[in-house]
Amino acid sequence: MPGNNCTQATGFSLVGFTENPASQLTLFLVFLLTYLVTILGNLGMITLIRASPLLRSPMYYFLGNLAFVNLCTSTIITPRILVGVLLGKKGMAYAGCMAQVFALDLFVLTECFLLATMAYDRYVAICHPLLYPLVMSPERCSRLVTASYLLGLANSVGQTIGTSGLFFCGSSTIDLFSCDISLLIPLSTSDTTLSLVFLRAASSLLGVPSMLVVLVSYVAIISTILRISSAEGKGKAFSTCASHLTTVSTFYGALLFMYLIPKSGTSRGADKWAAVLYTVVTPMLNPFIYSLRNQEVKEAWRRL
């Protein structure tokens, strides 16, 4: 229960990264460059997929949606980091914090399901190529993508409603550069048992199954690839999956560390860099991971 001398917070203070002016300038330039590359890379990927007749397969349909989600995730986080680092504005209004929780939960979980869908797509393409046109029809692909967004939306609505019902003291400080629900809940002076249970349950029931889909899909894919007799066939199959596997490992690894591994007092600094990895770095790298290792994308760029 809230104390007698505690009033409901109208905003939160974000700790950020450092108070050193020289380090702040360096961080600002790094994050600014990262954001510009993220915008150009993901917008370029979306434009290329929509414009090129070569990129009309389900894989590129999913990749275009992934680029859109990456663009949204980075836009939710990076401009706020830039303002905090450049102007020293560490405060965020209560409504803005709840809006950031809602948007971040929406797009992060949507990306989880999109990555799982892309793993399933590669599984069908490599393990059951004759059934691929039937299984991954345009209608089914559209339903899979729509379901990814709807599940992300349902989770973000539930998490935001639960968090907005908590009581926060006026001096609440978040030891991060954004309003992350995993750090908001422990700051509340209300009984947070139900909120923590809901957060863990959502992470386990929604996030873990998508990881299992990826894991099972790639176990089957690798098993199938190893049975291919020709070295050229093996190389082509591994090349098709390597980009997606790189993205999945980075993204899910950071999420596991952030939300499912128990925290100690010394892990807060690592939390910040894990959050940077899946909200800032991964959205920047994805377009280049998929384009630099993909001959079809390279050819589409040359033709365009």
Coordinates of C-alpha atoms in Angstrom, one line a residue:
M1 CA 0.0 0.0 0.0
P2 CA 1.3 3.5 -0.7
G3 CA 2.6 5.4 2.2
N4 CA 0.9 8.5 3.7
N5 CA 3.8 10.8 2.6
C6 CA 3.8 9.5 -1.0
T7 CA 1.9 11.0 -3.9
Q8 CA 1.2 9.3 -7.2
A9 CA 4.0 10.0 -9.7
T10 CA 3.3 12.3 -12.6
G11 CA 6.5 11.3 -14.3
F12 CA 9.6 9.2 -14.0
S13 CA 13.4 9.9 -14.1
L14 CA 15.5 7.8 -16.4
V15 CA 19.0 7.2 -15.3
G16 CA 20.5 6.8 -18.8
F17 CA 24.1 5.8 -19.4
T18 CA 26.6 8.3 -18.0
E19 CA 27.0 11.9 -16.6
N20 CA 30.5 12.4 -18.2
P21 CA 30.1 15.2 -20.9
A22 CA 32.8 13.7 -23.2
S23 CA 31.1 10.3 -23.0
Q24 CA 27.7 11.8 -23.6
L25 CA 28.9 13.5 -26.8
T26 CA 30.3 10.2 -28.0
L27 CA 27.1 8.3 -27.1
F28 CA 25.0 10.9 -28.9
L29 CA 27.0 10.6 -32.1
V30 CA 27.0 6.8 -31.9
F31 CA 23.2 6.5 -31.3
L32 CA 22.5 9.2 -34.0
L33 CA 24.5 7.3 -36.6
T34 CA 22.9 4.0 -35.5
Y35 CA 19.4 5.5 -35.9
L36 CA 20.1 7.0 -39.3
V37 CA 21.5 3.7 -40.5
T38 CA 18.5 1.9 -39.1
I39 CA 16.0 4.2 -40.9
L40 CA 17.8 4.0 -44.2
G41 CA 18.4 0.3 -44.0
N42 CA 14.9 -0.8 -43.0
L43 CA 13.1 1.7 -45.3
G44 CA 15.4 0.6 -48.1
M45 CA 14.6 -3.0 -47.5
I46 CA 10.8 -2.3 -47.4
T47 CA 11.0 -0.3 -50.6
L48 CA 13.1 -2.9 -52.4
I49 CA 10.8 -5.8 -51.4
R50 CA 7.7 -3.9 -52.6
A51 CA 9.4 -2.7 -55.9
S52 CA 11.3 -5.8 -57.0
P53 CA 9.5 -8.6 -58.9
L54 CA 12.4 -10.9 -57.7
L55 CA 11.3 -10.7 -54.1
R56 CA 7.8 -12.0 -54.2
S57 CA 8.2 -15.1 -52.1
P58 CA 6.8 -15.6 -48.6
M59 CA 10.3 -15.2 -47.1
Y60 CA 10.5 -11.6 -48.3
Y61 CA 7.0 -10.8 -47.3
F62 CA 7.9 -11.8 -43.7
L63 CA 11.2 -9.9 -44.0
G64 CA 9.4 -6.7 -45.1
N65 CA 7.2 -6.9 -42.0
L66 CA 10.3 -7.5 -39.9
A67 CA 11.9 -4.4 -41.3
F68 CA 8.7 -2.4 -40.4
V69 CA 8.7 -3.7 -36.9
N70 CA 12.4 -3.0 -36.5
L71 CA 11.9 0.6 -37.7
C72 CA 9.1 1.1 -35.2
T73 CA 11.1 -0.4 -32.3
S74 CA 14.1 1.8 -33.0
T75 CA 11.9 4.9 -33.3
I76 CA 10.2 4.2 -30.0
I77 CA 13.6 4.1 -28.2
T78 CA 16.4 5.9 -30.0
P79 CA 15.1 9.5 -30.3
R80 CA 14.4 9.4 -26.5
I81 CA 18.0 8.3 -25.9
L82 CA 19.2 11.1 -28.1
V83 CA 17.2 13.8 -26.3
G84 CA 18.4 12.5 -22.9
V85 CA 22.0 12.4 -23.9
L86 CA 22.2 15.7 -25.8
L87 CA 19.9 17.9 -23.6
G88 CA 20.2 16.0 -20.3
K89 CA 16.4 15.6 -20.2
K90 CA 16.0 12.5 -18.1
G91 CA 12.4 13.0 -17.0
M92 CA 9.4 11.4 -18.8
A93 CA 5.8 12.1 -18.1
Y94 CA 3.6 9.3 -16.7
A95 CA 1.5 9.1 -19.8
G96 CA 4.5 9.1 -22.1
C97 CA 6.0 6.3 -20.0
M98 CA 2.9 4.1 -20.3
A99 CA 2.7 4.8 -24.1
Q100 CA 6.3 3.7 -24.4
V101 CA 5.6 0.5 -22.4
F102 CA 2.6 -0.2 -24.7
A103 CA 4.4 0.4 -28.0
L104 CA 7.6 -1.5 -27.0
D105 CA 5.7 -4.5 -25.7
L106 CA 3.7 -4.5 -29.0
F107 CA 6.6 -4.5 -31.4
V108 CA 9.0 -6.7 -29.4
L109 CA 6.5 -9.6 -29.1
T110 CA 5.4 -9.1 -32.7
E111 CA 9.0 -9.5 -33.7
C112 CA 9.2 -12.7 -31.6
F113 CA 6.4 -14.2 -33.6
L114 CA 7.6 -13.0 -36.9
L115 CA 11.0 -14.6 -36.3
A116 CA 9.2 -17.9 -35.4
T117 CA 7.1 -17.6 -38.6
M118 CA 10.3 -17.1 -40.7
A119 CA 11.9 -20.1 -39.1
Y120 CA 8.8 -22.2 -39.9
D121 CA 8.9 -20.9 -43.5
R122 CA 12.5 -22.0 -43.8
Y123 CA 11.6 -25.4 -42.3
V124 CA 8.9 -26.0 -44.9
A125 CA 11.1 -24.7 -47.8
I126 CA 14.0 -27.0 -46.9
C127 CA 12.4 -30.1 -45.4
H128 CA 9.2 -30.2 -47.5
P129 CA 9.9 -28.3 -50.7
L130 CA 7.2 -30.0 -52.7
L131 CA 4.5 -28.9 -50.2
Y132 CA 5.9 -25.4 -49.9
P133 CA 3.5 -23.6 -52.4
L134 CA 0.5 -25.2 -50.7
V135 CA 1.6 -24.8 -47.0
M136 CA 2.9 -21.2 -47.4
S137 CA 0.2 -19.8 -49.6
P138 CA -0.3 -16.0 -49.7
E139 CA -3.5 -16.4 -47.6
R140 CA -1.7 -18.4 -44.9
C141 CA 1.2 -16.0 -44.9
S142 CA -1.1 -13.1 -44.4
R143 CA -2.9 -14.8 -41.5
L144 CA 0.4 -15.7 -39.8
V145 CA 1.6 -12.1 -40.0
T146 CA -1.8 -10.7 -38.8
A147 CA -1.7 -13.2 -35.9
S148 CA 1.8 -12.0 -34.9
Y149 CA 0.5 -8.4 -34.7
L150 CA -2.7 -9.3 -32.9
L151 CA -0.8 -11.4 -30.3
G152 CA 1.7 -8.5 -29.7
L153 CA -1.3 -6.1 -29.4
A154 CA -3.1 -8.4 -26.9
N155 CA 0.0 -8.7 -24.7
S156 CA 0.8 -4.9 -24.8
V157 CA -2.8 -4.0 -23.9
G158 CA -2.8 -6.4 -20.9
Q159 CA 0.7 -5.4 -19.7
T160 CA -0.1 -1.7 -20.0
I161 CA -3.4 -1.9 -18.2
G162 CA -1.8 -3.9 -15.4
T163 CA 1.1 -1.5 -15.0
S164 CA -1.1 1.7 -15.1
G165 CA -3.1 0.3 -12.2
L166 CA 0.0 0.3 -10.0
F167 CA 0.9 3.2 -7.6
F168 CA 4.3 4.9 -8.0
C169 CA 5.8 7.4 -5.6
G170 CA 6.6 10.9 -7.0
S171 CA 10.4 10.3 -6.9
S172 CA 10.4 7.0 -8.9
T173 CA 13.7 6.6 -10.9
I174 CA 14.1 4.0 -13.6
D175 CA 17.7 2.6 -13.9
L176 CA 17.5 2.4 -17.7
F177 CA 17.2 4.7 -20.7
S178 CA 13.5 3.8 -21.4
C179 CA 10.3 2.8 -19.5
D180 CA 10.7 -0.9 -19.4
I181 CA 8.0 -2.9 -17.7
S182 CA 10.4 -5.3 -16.0
L183 CA 11.9 -2.3 -14.1
L184 CA 8.7 -0.4 -13.6
I185 CA 6.9 -3.0 -11.6
P186 CA 9.5 -3.3 -8.8
L187 CA 9.4 0.5 -8.3
S188 CA 5.7 0.4 -7.4
T189 CA 4.6 0.8 -3.8
S190 CA 1.5 -1.3 -4.5
D191 CA 1.3 -5.1 -4.2
T192 CA 3.0 -6.2 -7.4
T193 CA 2.7 -9.9 -7.0
L194 CA -0.1 -10.2 -9.6
S195 CA 1.7 -7.9 -12.0
L196 CA 5.0 -9.9 -11.7
V197 CA 3.1 -13.2 -12.2
F198 CA 1.4 -11.8 -15.3
L199 CA 4.7 -10.5 -16.7
R200 CA 6.5 -13.9 -16.1
A201 CA 3.4 -15.8 -17.4
A202 CA 3.3 -13.7 -20.6
S203 CA 7.0 -14.0 -21.2
S204 CA 6.8 -17.8 -20.7
L205 CA 3.5 -18.5 -22.5
L206 CA 4.1 -16.2 -25.5
G207 CA 7.8 -15.7 -25.8
V208 CA 9.1 -19.2 -24.9
P209 CA 6.8 -21.0 -27.5
S210 CA 8.1 -18.8 -30.3
M211 CA 11.7 -19.7 -29.2
L212 CA 10.7 -23.4 -29.3
V213 CA 9.3 -23.1 -32.8
V214 CA 12.6 -21.6 -33.9
L215 CA 14.6 -24.3 -32.1
V216 CA 12.6 -27.2 -33.4
S217 CA 12.5 -25.8 -36.9
Y218 CA 16.3 -25.4 -37.0
V219 CA 17.0 -28.8 -35.6
A220 CA 14.9 -30.3 -38.4
I221 CA 16.5 -28.0 -41.0
I222 CA 20.1 -28.9 -39.9
S223 CA 19.2 -32.6 -39.9
T224 CA 17.8 -32.3 -43.4
I225 CA 20.8 -30.3 -44.7
L226 CA 23.3 -32.9 -43.3
R227 CA 21.6 -35.5 -45.4
I228 CA 22.1 -33.6 -48.6
S229 CA 24.7 -35.4 -50.7
S230 CA 26.2 -32.5 -52.7
A231 CA 28.5 -29.9 -51.0
E232 CA 26.9 -27.2 -53.2
G233 CA 23.4 -28.1 -52.0
K234 CA 24.5 -28.0 -48.4
G235 CA 26.2 -24.6 -48.9
K236 CA 23.1 -23.1 -50.5
A237 CA 20.8 -24.4 -47.8
F238 CA 23.1 -23.2 -45.0
S239 CA 23.4 -19.8 -46.7
T240 CA 19.6 -19.4 -46.8
C241 CA 19.3 -20.0 -43.1
A242 CA 22.4 -18.3 -41.7
S243 CA 21.1 -14.8 -41.8
H244 CA 17.9 -15.7 -40.0
L245 CA 19.8 -17.8 -37.4
T246 CA 22.1 -14.9 -36.7
T247 CA 19.2 -12.5 -36.1
V248 CA 17.3 -15.0 -33.9
S249 CA 20.4 -15.7 -31.7
T250 CA 21.1 -12.1 -31.0
F251 CA 17.5 -11.0 -30.4
Y252 CA 16.3 -14.0 -28.3
G253 CA 19.6 -14.0 -26.3
A254 CA 19.1 -10.4 -25.2
L255 CA 15.4 -11.0 -24.4
L256 CA 16.2 -14.1 -22.3
F257 CA 18.8 -12.1 -20.3
M258 CA 16.4 -9.2 -19.8
Y259 CA 13.2 -10.9 -18.9
L260 CA 13.7 -14.5 -17.8
I261 CA 17.0 -14.7 -16.0
P262 CA 16.8 -13.7 -12.3
K263 CA 18.4 -10.3 -11.6
S264 CA 21.0 -9.3 -8.9
G265 CA 22.0 -5.9 -7.9
T266 CA 25.2 -6.1 -10.0
S267 CA 23.4 -7.0 -13.3
R268 CA 21.8 -3.6 -13.9
G269 CA 24.6 -2.4 -16.2
A270 CA 24.3 -5.6 -18.2
D271 CA 20.5 -5.0 -18.4
K272 CA 21.2 -1.7 -20.2
W273 CA 23.4 -3.2 -22.8
A274 CA 21.0 -6.1 -23.3
A275 CA 18.2 -3.6 -23.9
V276 CA 20.4 -1.7 -26.3
L277 CA 21.1 -4.9 -28.2
Y278 CA 17.5 -5.8 -29.0
T279 CA 16.0 -2.3 -29.3
V280 CA 18.8 -0.4 -31.1
V281 CA 21.5 -2.7 -32.5
T282 CA 19.4 -5.6 -33.9
P283 CA 17.0 -3.3 -35.8
M284 CA 20.1 -1.6 -37.4
L285 CA 21.9 -4.9 -38.3
N286 CA 18.9 -6.9 -39.6
P287 CA 18.7 -5.3 -43.1
F288 CA 22.4 -5.7 -43.7
I289 CA 22.5 -9.3 -42.3
Y290 CA 19.8 -10.3 -44.7
S291 CA 21.0 -8.3 -47.7
L292 CA 24.8 -9.0 -47.6
R293 CA 24.4 -12.8 -47.4
N294 CA 21.5 -13.0 -49.9
Q295 CA 22.2 -13.2 -53.6
E296 CA 18.5 -12.5 -54.5
V297 CA 18.6 -9.2 -52.6
K298 CA 21.9 -8.2 -54.1
E299 CA 20.5 -8.9 -57.6
A300 CA 17.3 -7.0 -56.8
W301 CA 19.4 -4.0 -55.7
R302 CA 21.5 -4.1 -58.9
R303 CA 18.3 -4.3 -61.1
L304 CA 16.6 -1.5 -59.2

